[in-house]
Coordinates of N, CA and C in Angstrom, one line a residue:
M1 N -12.0 -12.7 1.5 CA -11.6 -12.8 0.1 C -10.7 -11.6 -0.3
R2 N -11.0 -10.5 0.2 CA -10.3 -9.3 -0.1 C -8.8 -9.5 0.1
Y3 N -8.4 -10.1 1.3 CA -7.0 -10.3 1.6 C -6.4 -11.3 0.7
I4 N -7.1 -12.3 0.3 CA -6.5 -13.3 -0.7 C -6.2 -12.6 -2.0
F5 N -7.2 -11.8 -2.5 CA -7.0 -11.2 -3.8 C -5.9 -10.1 -3.7
M6 N -5.8 -9.5 -2.5 CA -4.7 -8.5 -2.3 C -3.3 -9.2 -2.4
L7 N -3.2 -10.3 -1.7 CA -1.9 -11.0 -1.8 C -1.6 -11.4 -3.2
T8 N -2.6 -11.9 -4.0 CA -2.3 -12.3 -5.4 C -1.8 -11.1 -6.2
V9 N -2.5 -10.0 -6.0 CA -2.1 -8.8 -6.8 C -0.7 -8.4 -6.4
I10 N -0.3 -8.4 -5.1 CA 1.1 -8.0 -4.7 C 2.1 -9.0 -5.3
M11 N 1.8 -10.3 -5.2 CA 2.7 -11.3 -5.7 C 2.9 -11.2 -7.3
L12 N 1.8 -10.9 -8.0 CA 1.9 -10.7 -9.4 C 2.7 -9.4 -9.7
A13 N 2.5 -8.4 -8.9 CA 3.2 -7.1 -9.1 C 4.7 -7.4 -8.9
L14 N 5.1 -8.2 -7.9 CA 6.5 -8.5 -7.7 C 7.1 -9.3 -8.9
A15 N 6.3 -10.2 -9.4 CA 6.8 -11.0 -10.6 C 6.9 -10.1 -11.8
T16 N 6.0 -9.2 -12.0 CA 6.0 -8.2 -13.1 C 7.3 -7.3 -12.9
G17 N 7.5 -6.9 -11.7 CA 8.7 -6.1 -11.5 C 10.0 -6.8 -11.7
A18 N 9.9 -8.1 -11.4 CA 11.1 -9.0 -11.6 C 11.4 -9.0 -13.1
F19 N 10.4 -9.2 -13.9 CA 10.6 -9.1 -15.4 C 11.3 -7.9 -15.8
Y20 N 10.8 -6.7 -15.2 CA 11.4 -5.5 -15.6 C 12.9 -5.4 -15.2
Y21 N 13.2 -5.9 -14.0 CA 14.6 -5.8 -13.5 C 15.5 -6.6 -14.4
V22 N 15.0 -7.8 -14.8 CA 15.9 -8.7 -15.6 C 16.0 -8.2 -17.1
C23 N 14.9 -7.8 -17.6 CA 14.8 -7.5 -19.1 C 15.0 -6.0 -19.4
Y24 N 14.8 -5.2 -18.3 CA 14.9 -3.7 -18.6 C 13.9 -3.3 -19.7
T25 N 12.7 -3.9 -19.8 CA 11.8 -3.7 -20.9 C 10.4 -3.3 -20.2
P26 N 10.1 -2.0 -20.1 CA 8.8 -1.6 -19.6 C 7.6 -2.2 -20.3
A27 N 7.7 -2.3 -21.7 CA 6.6 -2.9 -22.4 C 6.3 -4.3 -22.1
L28 N 7.4 -5.1 -21.9 CA 7.2 -6.5 -21.5 C 6.6 -6.5 -20.1
A29 N 7.0 -5.7 -19.2 CA 6.5 -5.7 -17.8 C 5.0 -5.4 -17.8
Q30 N 4.6 -4.4 -18.7 CA 3.3 -4.0 -18.8 C 2.4 -5.1 -19.3
K31 N 2.9 -5.8 -20.3 CA 2.1 -6.9 -20.9 C 2.0 -8.1 -20.0
A32 N 2.9 -8.2 -19.0 CA 2.9 -9.3 -18.1 C 1.7 -9.2 -17.1
A33 N 1.1 -8.0 -17.0 CA 0.0 -7.9 -16.1 C -1.3 -7.9 -16.8
P34 N -2.3 -8.8 -16.3 CA -3.5 -8.9 -17.0 C -4.3 -7.6 -17.0
A35 N -5.1 -7.4 -18.0 CA -5.8 -6.1 -18.1 C -6.7 -5.8 -17.0
F36 N -7.4 -6.9 -16.4 CA -8.4 -6.7 -15.4 C -7.9 -6.2 -14.1
I37 N -6.5 -6.3 -13.9 CA -6.0 -5.8 -12.6 C -5.1 -4.5 -12.8
E38 N -5.1 -4.0 -14.0 CA -4.3 -2.8 -14.3 C -4.8 -1.6 -13.4
K39 N -6.1 -1.6 -13.1 CA -6.5 -0.5 -12.3 C -6.0 -0.6 -10.9
Y40 N -5.6 -1.8 -10.4 CA -5.0 -1.9 -9.1 C -3.5 -1.4 -9.2
F41 N -2.8 -1.7 -10.3 CA -1.4 -1.3 -10.4 C -1.2 0.2 -10.5
K42 N -2.2 0.9 -11.0 CA -2.0 2.3 -11.2 C -1.8 3.1 -10.0
D43 N -2.3 2.5 -8.8 CA -2.1 3.2 -7.5 C -0.9 2.7 -6.8
V44 N -0.1 1.8 -7.3 CA 1.1 1.3 -6.7 C 2.3 2.2 -6.9
A45 N 2.9 2.6 -5.8 CA 4.1 3.4 -5.8 C 5.2 2.7 -5.0
V46 N 6.4 2.5 -5.6 CA 7.5 1.9 -5.0 C 8.3 3.0 -4.3
N47 N 8.3 3.1 -3.0 CA 9.0 4.1 -2.3 C 10.5 3.8 -2.2
S48 N 10.8 2.5 -2.1 CA 12.2 2.1 -2.0 C 12.4 0.7 -2.4
L49 N 13.5 0.3 -3.0 CA 13.8 -1.0 -3.4 C 15.3 -1.3 -3.2
R50 N 15.7 -2.3 -2.6 CA 17.1 -2.7 -2.4 C 17.3 -4.2 -2.6
I51 N 18.3 -4.5 -3.4 CA 18.7 -5.9 -3.6 C 20.1 -6.1 -3.0
G52 N 20.2 -7.1 -2.1 CA 21.4 -7.2 -1.4 C 22.5 -7.9 -2.2
G53 N 22.2 -8.8 -3.1 CA 23.2 -9.4 -3.9 C 22.5 -10.3 -5.0
Q54 N 23.3 -10.8 -5.9 CA 22.8 -11.7 -7.0 C 23.9 -12.6 -7.4
S55 N 23.5 -13.8 -8.0 CA 24.4 -14.7 -8.6 C 23.7 -15.3 -9.8
F56 N 24.5 -15.9 -10.7 CA 24.0 -16.4 -11.9 C 24.6 -17.8 -12.2
A57 N 23.8 -18.8 -12.3 CA 24.3 -20.1 -12.7 C 23.9 -20.3 -14.2
Y58 N 24.9 -20.1 -15.0 CA 24.7 -20.2 -16.5 C 24.1 -21.5 -16.9
P59 N 23.1 -21.6 -17.8 CA 22.5 -20.4 -18.5 C 21.2 -20.0 -18.0
E60 N 20.6 -20.7 -17.0 CA 19.2 -20.5 -16.7 C 18.9 -19.8 -15.4
I61 N 19.7 -20.0 -14.4 CA 19.2 -19.6 -13.0 C 19.9 -18.3 -12.5
L62 N 19.0 -17.3 -12.3 CA 19.5 -16.0 -11.7 C 18.9 -16.0 -10.3
K63 N 19.7 -15.7 -9.3 CA 19.3 -15.6 -7.9 C 19.5 -14.2 -7.4
L64 N 18.5 -13.6 -6.8 CA 18.6 -12.3 -6.1 C 18.4 -12.5 -4.6
Y65 N 19.2 -11.9 -3.8 CA 19.2 -12.1 -2.4 C 18.8 -10.9 -1.6
N66 N 18.2 -11.1 -0.4 CA 17.9 -10.0 0.6 C 17.3 -8.8 -0.1
I67 N 16.1 -9.0 -0.7 CA 15.4 -8.0 -1.3 C 14.5 -7.2 -0.3
R68 N 14.6 -5.9 -0.3 CA 13.8 -5.1 0.7 C 13.1 -4.1 -0.2
A69 N 11.8 -3.9 0.0 CA 11.0 -2.9 -0.7 C 9.9 -2.3 0.2
E70 N 9.6 -1.1 -0.1 CA 8.5 -0.4 0.5 C 7.6 0.0 -0.6
I71 N 6.3 -0.4 -0.5 CA 5.3 -0.1 -1.5 C 4.1 0.6 -0.9
Q72 N 3.7 1.6 -1.6 CA 2.5 2.4 -1.2 C 1.3 1.9 -2.1
W73 N 0.2 1.5 -1.6 CA -0.9 1.0 -2.4 C -2.2 1.2 -1.6
Q74 N -3.1 1.9 -2.3 CA -4.4 2.1 -1.7 C -4.3 2.7 -0.3
R75 N -3.5 3.7 -0.1 CA -3.3 4.5 1.1 C -2.7 3.6 2.2
Q76 N -2.1 2.5 1.9 CA -1.4 1.7 2.8 C 0.0 1.5 2.5
T77 N 0.9 1.4 3.5 CA 2.3 1.1 3.2 C 2.6 -0.3 3.5
Y78 N 3.3 -1.0 2.6 CA 3.7 -2.4 2.7 C 5.2 -2.5 2.8
Q79 N 5.7 -3.2 3.8 CA 7.1 -3.5 3.9 C 7.3 -5.0 3.4
I80 N 8.1 -5.1 2.3 CA 8.2 -6.5 1.8 C 9.7 -6.9 1.9
E81 N 9.9 -8.1 2.3 CA 11.2 -8.8 2.5 C 11.2 -10.1 1.8
I82 N 12.2 -10.3 1.0 CA 12.4 -11.7 0.3 C 13.8 -12.1 0.5
A83 N 14.0 -13.2 1.2 CA 15.4 -13.7 1.5 C 16.0 -14.1 0.2
E84 N 15.3 -14.8 -0.7 CA 15.9 -15.2 -2.0 C 14.8 -15.3 -3.1
L85 N 15.1 -14.8 -4.2 CA 14.2 -14.9 -5.4 C 15.0 -15.5 -6.6
D86 N 14.4 -16.6 -7.1 CA 15.2 -17.4 -8.1 C 14.4 -17.3 -9.4
F87 N 15.0 -16.9 -10.5 CA 14.5 -17.2 -11.8 C 15.1 -18.5 -12.3
L88 N 14.2 -19.5 -12.6 CA 14.7 -20.8 -12.8 C 14.9 -21.1 -14.3
N89 N 14.3 -20.3 -15.2 CA 14.5 -20.6 -16.6 C 14.7 -19.3 -17.4
L90 N 15.7 -18.5 -17.0 CA 15.9 -17.2 -17.5 C 16.2 -17.2 -19.0
Q91 N 17.2 -18.0 -19.4 CA 17.5 -17.9 -20.8 C 16.4 -18.4 -21.7
T92 N 15.7 -19.5 -21.3 CA 14.6 -20.0 -22.0 C 13.5 -19.0 -22.2
F93 N 13.2 -18.3 -21.1 CA 12.1 -17.2 -21.1 C 12.5 -16.1 -22.0
L94 N 13.8 -15.6 -21.9 CA 14.2 -14.5 -22.8 C 14.2 -14.9 -24.3
R95 N 14.4 -16.2 -24.6 CA 14.4 -16.7 -25.9 C 13.0 -16.9 -26.5
T96 N 12.1 -17.5 -25.7 CA 10.7 -17.8 -26.1 C 9.7 -16.8 -25.7
Q97 N 9.9 -16.1 -24.5 CA 8.9 -15.2 -24.0 C 7.6 -15.9 -23.9
Q98 N 7.6 -17.2 -23.4 CA 6.3 -17.9 -23.2 C 6.0 -18.2 -21.7
Q99 N 7.0 -18.7 -21.0 CA 6.7 -19.1 -19.6 C 7.9 -18.7 -18.7
A100 N 7.6 -18.1 -17.6 CA 8.6 -17.7 -16.6 C 8.3 -18.5 -15.3
L101 N 9.4 -19.1 -14.7 CA 9.3 -19.9 -13.5 C 10.1 -19.2 -12.4
I102 N 9.5 -18.8 -11.3 CA 10.1 -18.0 -10.3 C 9.8 -18.7 -8.9
E103 N 10.8 -18.7 -8.1 CA 10.7 -19.2 -6.7 C 11.1 -18.1 -5.7
L104 N 10.3 -18.0 -4.7 CA 10.6 -17.0 -3.6 C 10.7 -17.8 -2.3
V105 N 11.7 -17.5 -1.5 CA 11.9 -18.1 -0.2 C 12.0 -17.0 0.9
G106 N 11.5 -17.3 2.0 CA 11.5 -16.2 3.1 C 10.8 -15.0 2.7
F107 N 9.5 -15.1 2.2 CA 8.7 -14.0 1.7 C 7.9 -13.5 2.9
N108 N 8.1 -12.1 3.2 CA 7.4 -11.5 4.3 C 6.7 -10.2 3.8
I109 N 5.5 -10.0 4.3 CA 4.8 -8.7 4.0 C 4.3 -8.2 5.3
H110 N 4.6 -6.9 5.6 CA 4.2 -6.2 6.8 C 3.3 -5.0 6.4
R111 N 2.2 -4.9 7.1 CA 1.3 -3.7 6.9 C 0.6 -3.6 8.2
K112 N 0.1 -2.4 8.5 CA -0.6 -2.2 9.8 C -1.7 -3.2 9.9
N113 N -1.7 -4.0 11.0 CA -2.7 -5.0 11.3 C -2.7 -6.2 10.4
F114 N -1.6 -6.3 9.6 CA -1.5 -7.4 8.6 C -0.1 -7.9 8.4
E115 N 0.1 -9.2 8.5 CA 1.4 -9.8 8.2 C 1.3 -11.1 7.5
L116 N 2.2 -11.3 6.6 CA 2.4 -12.7 6.0 C 3.9 -13.0 6.3
L117 N 4.2 -14.0 7.0 CA 5.6 -14.3 7.4 C 6.1 -15.7 6.9
K118 N 7.4 -15.7 6.6 CA 8.1 -16.9 6.3 C 7.5 -17.8 5.3
A119 N 6.9 -17.2 4.3 CA 6.2 -18.0 3.2 C 7.2 -18.3 2.1
A120 N 6.9 -19.4 1.4 CA 7.6 -19.8 0.2 C 6.6 -19.8 -0.9
L121 N 7.0 -19.3 -2.1 CA 6.1 -19.2 -3.2 C 6.8 -19.8 -4.5
S122 N 5.9 -20.4 -5.3 CA 6.3 -20.9 -6.6 C 5.4 -20.2 -7.6
V123 N 6.0 -19.4 -8.5 CA 5.2 -18.6 -9.5 C 5.4 -19.1 -10.9
T124 N 4.4 -19.3 -11.6 CA 4.5 -19.7 -13.1 C 3.7 -18.7 -13.8
I125 N 4.3 -17.9 -14.7 CA 3.6 -16.9 -15.5 C 3.7 -17.4 -17.0
N126 N 2.5 -17.4 -17.6 CA 2.4 -17.9 -19.0 C 2.0 -16.7 -19.9
L127 N 2.8 -16.5 -21.0 CA 2.4 -15.5 -22.0 C 2.0 -16.2 -23.3
D128 N 1.2 -15.5 -24.0 CA 0.7 -16.0 -25.3 C 1.0 -14.8 -26.3
A129 N 1.8 -15.0 -27.3 CA 2.2 -13.9 -28.2 C 2.7 -12.7 -27.4
K130 N 3.5 -13.0 -26.3 CA 4.1 -11.9 -25.5 C 3.1 -11.2 -24.7
V131 N 1.9 -11.6 -24.6 CA 0.9 -11.0 -23.8 C 0.4 -12.0 -22.7
F132 N 0.1 -11.4 -21.5 CA -0.3 -12.3 -20.4 C -1.4 -13.2 -20.7
A133 N -1.2 -14.5 -20.4 CA -2.3 -15.5 -20.6 C -2.8 -16.0 -19.2
S134 N -1.9 -16.4 -18.3 CA -2.3 -16.9 -17.0 C -1.1 -16.9 -16.1
C135 N -1.5 -17.0 -14.8 CA -0.5 -17.0 -13.7 C -0.9 -18.1 -12.7
D136 N 0.1 -18.8 -12.2 CA -0.2 -19.9 -11.2 C 0.7 -19.6 -10.0
V137 N 0.2 -19.4 -8.8 CA 1.0 -19.1 -7.7 C 0.7 -20.2 -6.6
V138 N 1.7 -20.8 -6.1 CA 1.5 -21.8 -5.0 C 2.2 -21.2 -3.7
L139 N 1.4 -21.0 -2.7 CA 1.9 -20.5 -1.4 C 2.0 -21.6 -0.4
R140 N 3.2 -21.7 0.3 CA 3.5 -22.8 1.2 C 4.0 -22.2 2.5
D141 N 3.5 -22.8 3.6 CA 4.0 -22.6 5.0 C 4.0 -21.2 5.5
G142 N 3.2 -20.4 5.0 CA 3.1 -19.0 5.5 C 2.4 -18.8 6.8
Q143 N 2.7 -17.8 7.6 CA 2.0 -17.5 8.8 C 1.3 -16.2 8.5
L144 N -0.1 -16.2 8.5 CA -0.8 -15.1 8.1 C -1.6 -14.5 9.3
Q145 N -1.4 -13.2 9.5 CA -2.1 -12.5 10.6 C -2.7 -11.2 10.2
F146 N -4.0 -11.1 10.3 CA -4.7 -9.8 10.1 C -5.6 -9.7 11.2
L147 N -5.3 -8.8 12.2 CA -5.9 -8.7 13.4 C -7.4 -8.6 13.3
P148 N -8.2 -9.4 14.1 CA -7.7 -10.2 15.2 C -7.4 -11.7 14.9
Y149 N -7.2 -12.0 13.6 CA -7.1 -13.4 13.2 C -5.7 -13.8 13.1
R150 N -5.4 -15.1 13.5 CA -4.1 -15.7 13.4 C -4.2 -17.0 12.6
L151 N -3.5 -17.1 11.5 CA -3.5 -18.3 10.8 C -2.1 -18.8 10.5
T152 N -1.8 -20.1 10.7 CA -0.5 -20.7 10.5 C -0.5 -21.8 9.5
N153 N 0.7 -22.2 9.0 CA 0.8 -23.2 8.0 C -0.1 -23.0 6.8
T154 N -0.1 -21.7 6.4 CA -1.0 -21.3 5.3 C -0.5 -22.0 4.0
Q155 N -1.4 -22.7 3.3 CA -1.1 -23.2 2.0 C -2.3 -22.9 1.0
A156 N -1.9 -22.4 -0.2 CA -2.9 -22.1 -1.1 C -2.3 -22.1 -2.5
R157 N -3.3 -22.2 -3.5 CA -2.9 -22.1 -4.9 C -3.8 -21.0 -5.5
F158 N -3.2 -20.1 -6.2 CA -3.9 -19.0 -6.9 C -3.7 -19.2 -8.4
Q159 N -4.8 -19.1 -9.1 CA -4.8 -19.1 -10.6 C -5.4 -17.9 -11.2
V160 N -4.7 -17.1 -12.0 CA -5.2 -15.9 -12.5 C -5.1 -15.9 -14.0
S161 N -6.2 -15.6 -14.7 CA -6.2 -15.5 -16.1 C -7.1 -14.3 -16.5
K162 N -7.2 -14.1 -17.8 CA -8.0 -12.9 -18.3 C -9.5 -13.1 -17.9
A163 N -9.9 -14.3 -17.8 CA -11.3 -14.6 -17.6 C -11.7 -14.9 -16.2
S164 N -10.7 -15.2 -15.3 CA -11.1 -15.6 -13.9 C -10.0 -15.5 -13.0
F165 N -10.3 -15.5 -11.7 CA -9.4 -15.6 -10.6 C -9.9 -16.7 -9.7
K166 N -9.0 -17.7 -9.4 CA -9.4 -18.9 -8.8 C -8.4 -19.2 -7.6
V167 N -8.9 -19.7 -6.6 CA -8.2 -20.3 -5.5 C -8.7 -21.8 -5.4
P168 N -8.2 -22.7 -6.2 CA -8.9 -24.0 -6.2 C -8.7 -24.8 -4.9
E169 N -7.8 -24.3 -4.1 CA -7.6 -25.0 -2.7 C -6.8 -24.1 -1.8
F170 N -7.3 -23.9 -0.6 CA -6.5 -23.3 0.4 C -6.7 -24.0 1.7
K171 N -5.7 -24.0 2.6 CA -5.8 -24.7 3.9 C -4.9 -24.0 4.9
V172 N -5.5 -23.7 6.1 CA -4.7 -23.1 7.1 C -5.0 -23.8 8.5
Q173 N -4.1 -23.7 9.4 CA -4.3 -24.1 10.8 C -4.7 -22.9 11.6
A174 N -5.7 -23.0 12.4 CA -6.2 -21.8 13.1 C -7.0 -22.3 14.3
Y175 N -6.7 -21.6 15.5 CA -7.5 -21.8 16.7 C -7.7 -23.3 17.0
G176 N -6.6 -24.0 17.0 CA -6.6 -25.4 17.3 C -7.3 -26.4 16.3
G177 N -7.7 -25.9 15.2 CA -8.3 -26.7 14.2 C -7.8 -26.3 12.8
Q178 N -8.7 -26.5 11.8 CA -8.3 -26.3 10.4 C -9.4 -25.6 9.6
V179 N -9.0 -24.8 8.7 CA -10.0 -24.1 7.8 C -9.5 -24.4 6.4
K180 N -10.3 -24.9 5.5 CA -9.9 -25.1 4.1 C -11.1 -24.7 3.2
G181 N -10.8 -24.6 1.9 CA -11.9 -24.2 1.0 C -11.4 -23.8 -0.3
K182 N -12.2 -23.1 -1.1 CA -11.8 -22.7 -2.4 C -12.6 -21.4 -2.8
I183 N -12.1 -20.7 -3.7 CA -12.7 -19.5 -4.2 C -12.7 -19.4 -5.7
E184 N -13.7 -19.0 -6.4 CA -13.8 -18.9 -7.8 C -14.5 -17.6 -8.2
V185 N -13.8 -16.7 -8.9 CA -14.4 -15.5 -9.4 C -14.3 -15.5 -10.9
I186 N -15.4 -15.5 -11.6 CA -15.5 -15.5 -13.1 C -15.8 -14.1 -13.6
F187 N -15.0 -13.5 -14.5 CA -15.2 -12.2 -15.0 C -16.0 -12.2 -16.3
V188 N -15.7 -13.1 -17.2 CA -16.5 -13.2 -18.4 C -16.7 -14.7 -18.8
P189 N -17.8 -15.0 -19.5 CA -18.7 -14.1 -20.1 C -19.8 -13.7 -19.1
R190 N -20.0 -14.4 -18.0 CA -21.1 -14.2 -17.1 C -20.5 -14.0 -15.7
P191 N -20.4 -12.8 -15.1 CA -19.7 -12.6 -13.9 C -20.3 -13.4 -12.7
S192 N -19.5 -14.1 -11.9 CA -20.0 -14.9 -10.8 C -18.9 -15.0 -9.8
E193 N -19.3 -15.3 -8.5 CA -18.4 -15.5 -7.4 C -18.9 -16.7 -6.6
T194 N -17.9 -17.5 -6.2 CA -18.3 -18.7 -5.4 C -17.2 -18.8 -4.3
V195 N -17.6 -18.9 -3.1 CA -16.7 -19.1 -1.9 C -17.2 -20.3 -1.1
L196 N -16.2 -21.2 -0.8 CA -16.6 -22.3 0.0 C -15.5 -22.4 1.2
F197 N -16.0 -22.5 2.4 CA -15.2 -22.6 3.6 C -15.7 -23.9 4.4
E198 N -14.7 -24.7 4.7 CA -15.0 -25.8 5.6 C -14.1 -25.7 6.9
F199 N -14.6 -25.7 8.0 CA -13.8 -25.6 9.2 C -14.1 -26.7 10.2
S200 N -13.1 -27.2 10.8 CA -13.1 -28.4 11.6 C -12.3 -28.2 12.9
D201 N -12.8 -28.7 14.0 CA -12.1 -28.8 15.3 C -11.6 -27.4 15.8
L202 N -12.3 -26.4 15.5 CA -11.9 -25.0 16.0 C -12.3 -25.0 17.5
K203 N -11.4 -24.6 18.3 CA -11.6 -24.5 19.8 C -12.2 -23.2 20.2
S204 N -13.4 -23.3 20.8 CA -14.2 -22.1 21.1 C -13.4 -21.3 22.1
Q205 N -12.7 -21.9 23.0 CA -11.9 -21.1 24.0 C -10.8 -20.3 23.3
E206 N -10.2 -20.7 22.2 CA -9.2 -20.0 21.5 C -9.8 -18.9 20.6
L207 N -11.1 -19.1 20.2 CA -11.8 -18.1 19.4 C -12.3 -16.9 20.2
V208 N -12.1 -16.9 21.5 CA -12.6 -15.8 22.4 C -11.9 -14.5 22.0
E209 N -10.6 -14.7 21.6 CA -9.8 -13.4 21.2 C -10.3 -12.8 19.9
V210 N -11.1 -13.5 19.1 CA -11.7 -13.0 17.9 C -13.0 -12.1 18.3
D211 N -13.8 -12.8 19.1 CA -15.0 -12.1 19.5 C -15.5 -12.6 20.9
R212 N -15.1 -12.0 21.9 CA -15.4 -12.5 23.3 C -16.9 -12.6 23.5
S213 N -17.7 -11.6 23.0 CA -19.1 -11.6 23.3 C -19.9 -12.9 22.8
I214 N -19.3 -13.5 21.7 CA -19.9 -14.7 21.1 C -19.3 -15.9 21.7
F215 N -18.0 -16.0 21.6 CA -17.3 -17.3 21.8 C -17.1 -17.6 23.3
S216 N -17.2 -16.6 24.2 CA -17.1 -16.9 25.6 C -18.4 -17.6 26.1
Q217 N -19.4 -17.6 25.4 CA -20.6 -18.3 25.7 C -20.7 -19.8 25.2
L218 N -19.7 -20.1 24.4 CA -19.7 -21.5 23.8 C -18.6 -22.3 24.4
S219 N -18.7 -23.6 24.2 CA -17.7 -24.6 24.7 C -17.6 -25.7 23.7
G220 N -16.4 -26.4 23.7 CA -16.3 -27.5 22.8 C -15.6 -27.0 21.5
E221 N -15.9 -27.8 20.4 CA -15.3 -27.6 19.1 C -16.3 -27.2 18.1
L222 N -15.9 -26.4 17.1 CA -16.8 -25.9 16.0 C -16.4 -26.6 14.7
N223 N -17.4 -27.1 14.1 CA -17.3 -27.8 12.7 C -18.4 -27.3 11.8
G224 N -18.1 -27.1 10.6 CA -19.2 -26.7 9.7 C -18.7 -26.3 8.3
T225 N -19.6 -25.9 7.5 CA -19.4 -25.5 6.0 C -20.2 -24.3 5.7
V226 N -19.5 -23.4 5.0 CA -20.2 -22.2 4.6 C -19.9 -22.0 3.1
R227 N -21.0 -21.8 2.3 CA -20.9 -21.6 0.9 C -21.7 -20.4 0.5
L228 N -21.0 -19.5 -0.2 CA -21.6 -18.2 -0.7 C -21.4 -18.2 -2.2
S229 N -22.4 -17.7 -2.9 CA -22.2 -17.5 -4.3 C -23.0 -16.3 -4.8
R230 N -22.5 -15.7 -5.8 CA -23.2 -14.5 -6.4 C -23.1 -14.6 -7.9
V231 N -24.2 -14.5 -8.6 CA -24.3 -14.5 -10.0 C -25.0 -13.3 -10.4
E232 N -24.3 -12.4 -11.1 CA -24.9 -11.1 -11.6 C -25.7 -10.4 -10.6
G233 N -25.1 -10.3 -9.4 CA -25.7 -9.5 -8.3 C -26.6 -10.3 -7.3
L234 N -27.0 -11.5 -7.7 CA -27.9 -12.3 -6.9 C -27.0 -13.2 -5.9
I235 N -27.2 -13.0 -4.6 CA -26.4 -13.7 -3.6 C -27.2 -14.9 -3.1
Q236 N -26.4 -16.0 -3.0 CA -27.0 -17.2 -2.4 C -26.1 -17.7 -1.3
V237 N -26.7 -18.2 -0.2 CA -26.0 -18.7 0.9 C -26.3 -20.2 1.1

């Protein structure tokens, strides 16, 4: 779950930075980030940022091309590449400051022992009285690798609000089979966490690279469901 939350924070940071780039308004960029993840942003340092080009289709669509950035966060260095970042409703957003629609194509993140490659993202950020209300991120077709794990055709939906962080659905292809599930983290009024994983048709011979001592002794396919929940410190399996 840590990696999923990490991806959401990075994507939201990119969207917030995009607001700043277009509007040149630090106050607006600050308000675009929900208060509960401000502590994560305070450690983010942008070492470099380069935008290869841009175009504007009046009055709504701004396209940024070949974005390259290096970000330092929690003692880790992230190399980020975006082939194309599109603001789909720029004029409407600047006029109403209610909802921003952003598309990212060719989204790559590189970090030691971790990569997200060739992903496409759709980001919707909603403001209420110019203050962050919610964010919806749809991830499509990404290849996710964090050693020793390899996941392909990654698809997920992330929903962030002041009260919760949710992944109502995620699905990946892995080790000859499929893993899907959902995650829900509630912050207020009663903190809780729920994680559900369903895996089907995982090939034991392909899982040997994850843990040889366990999977080398198995044969056939693995199927099952794992559900974890925690409410105010009490863990249930």
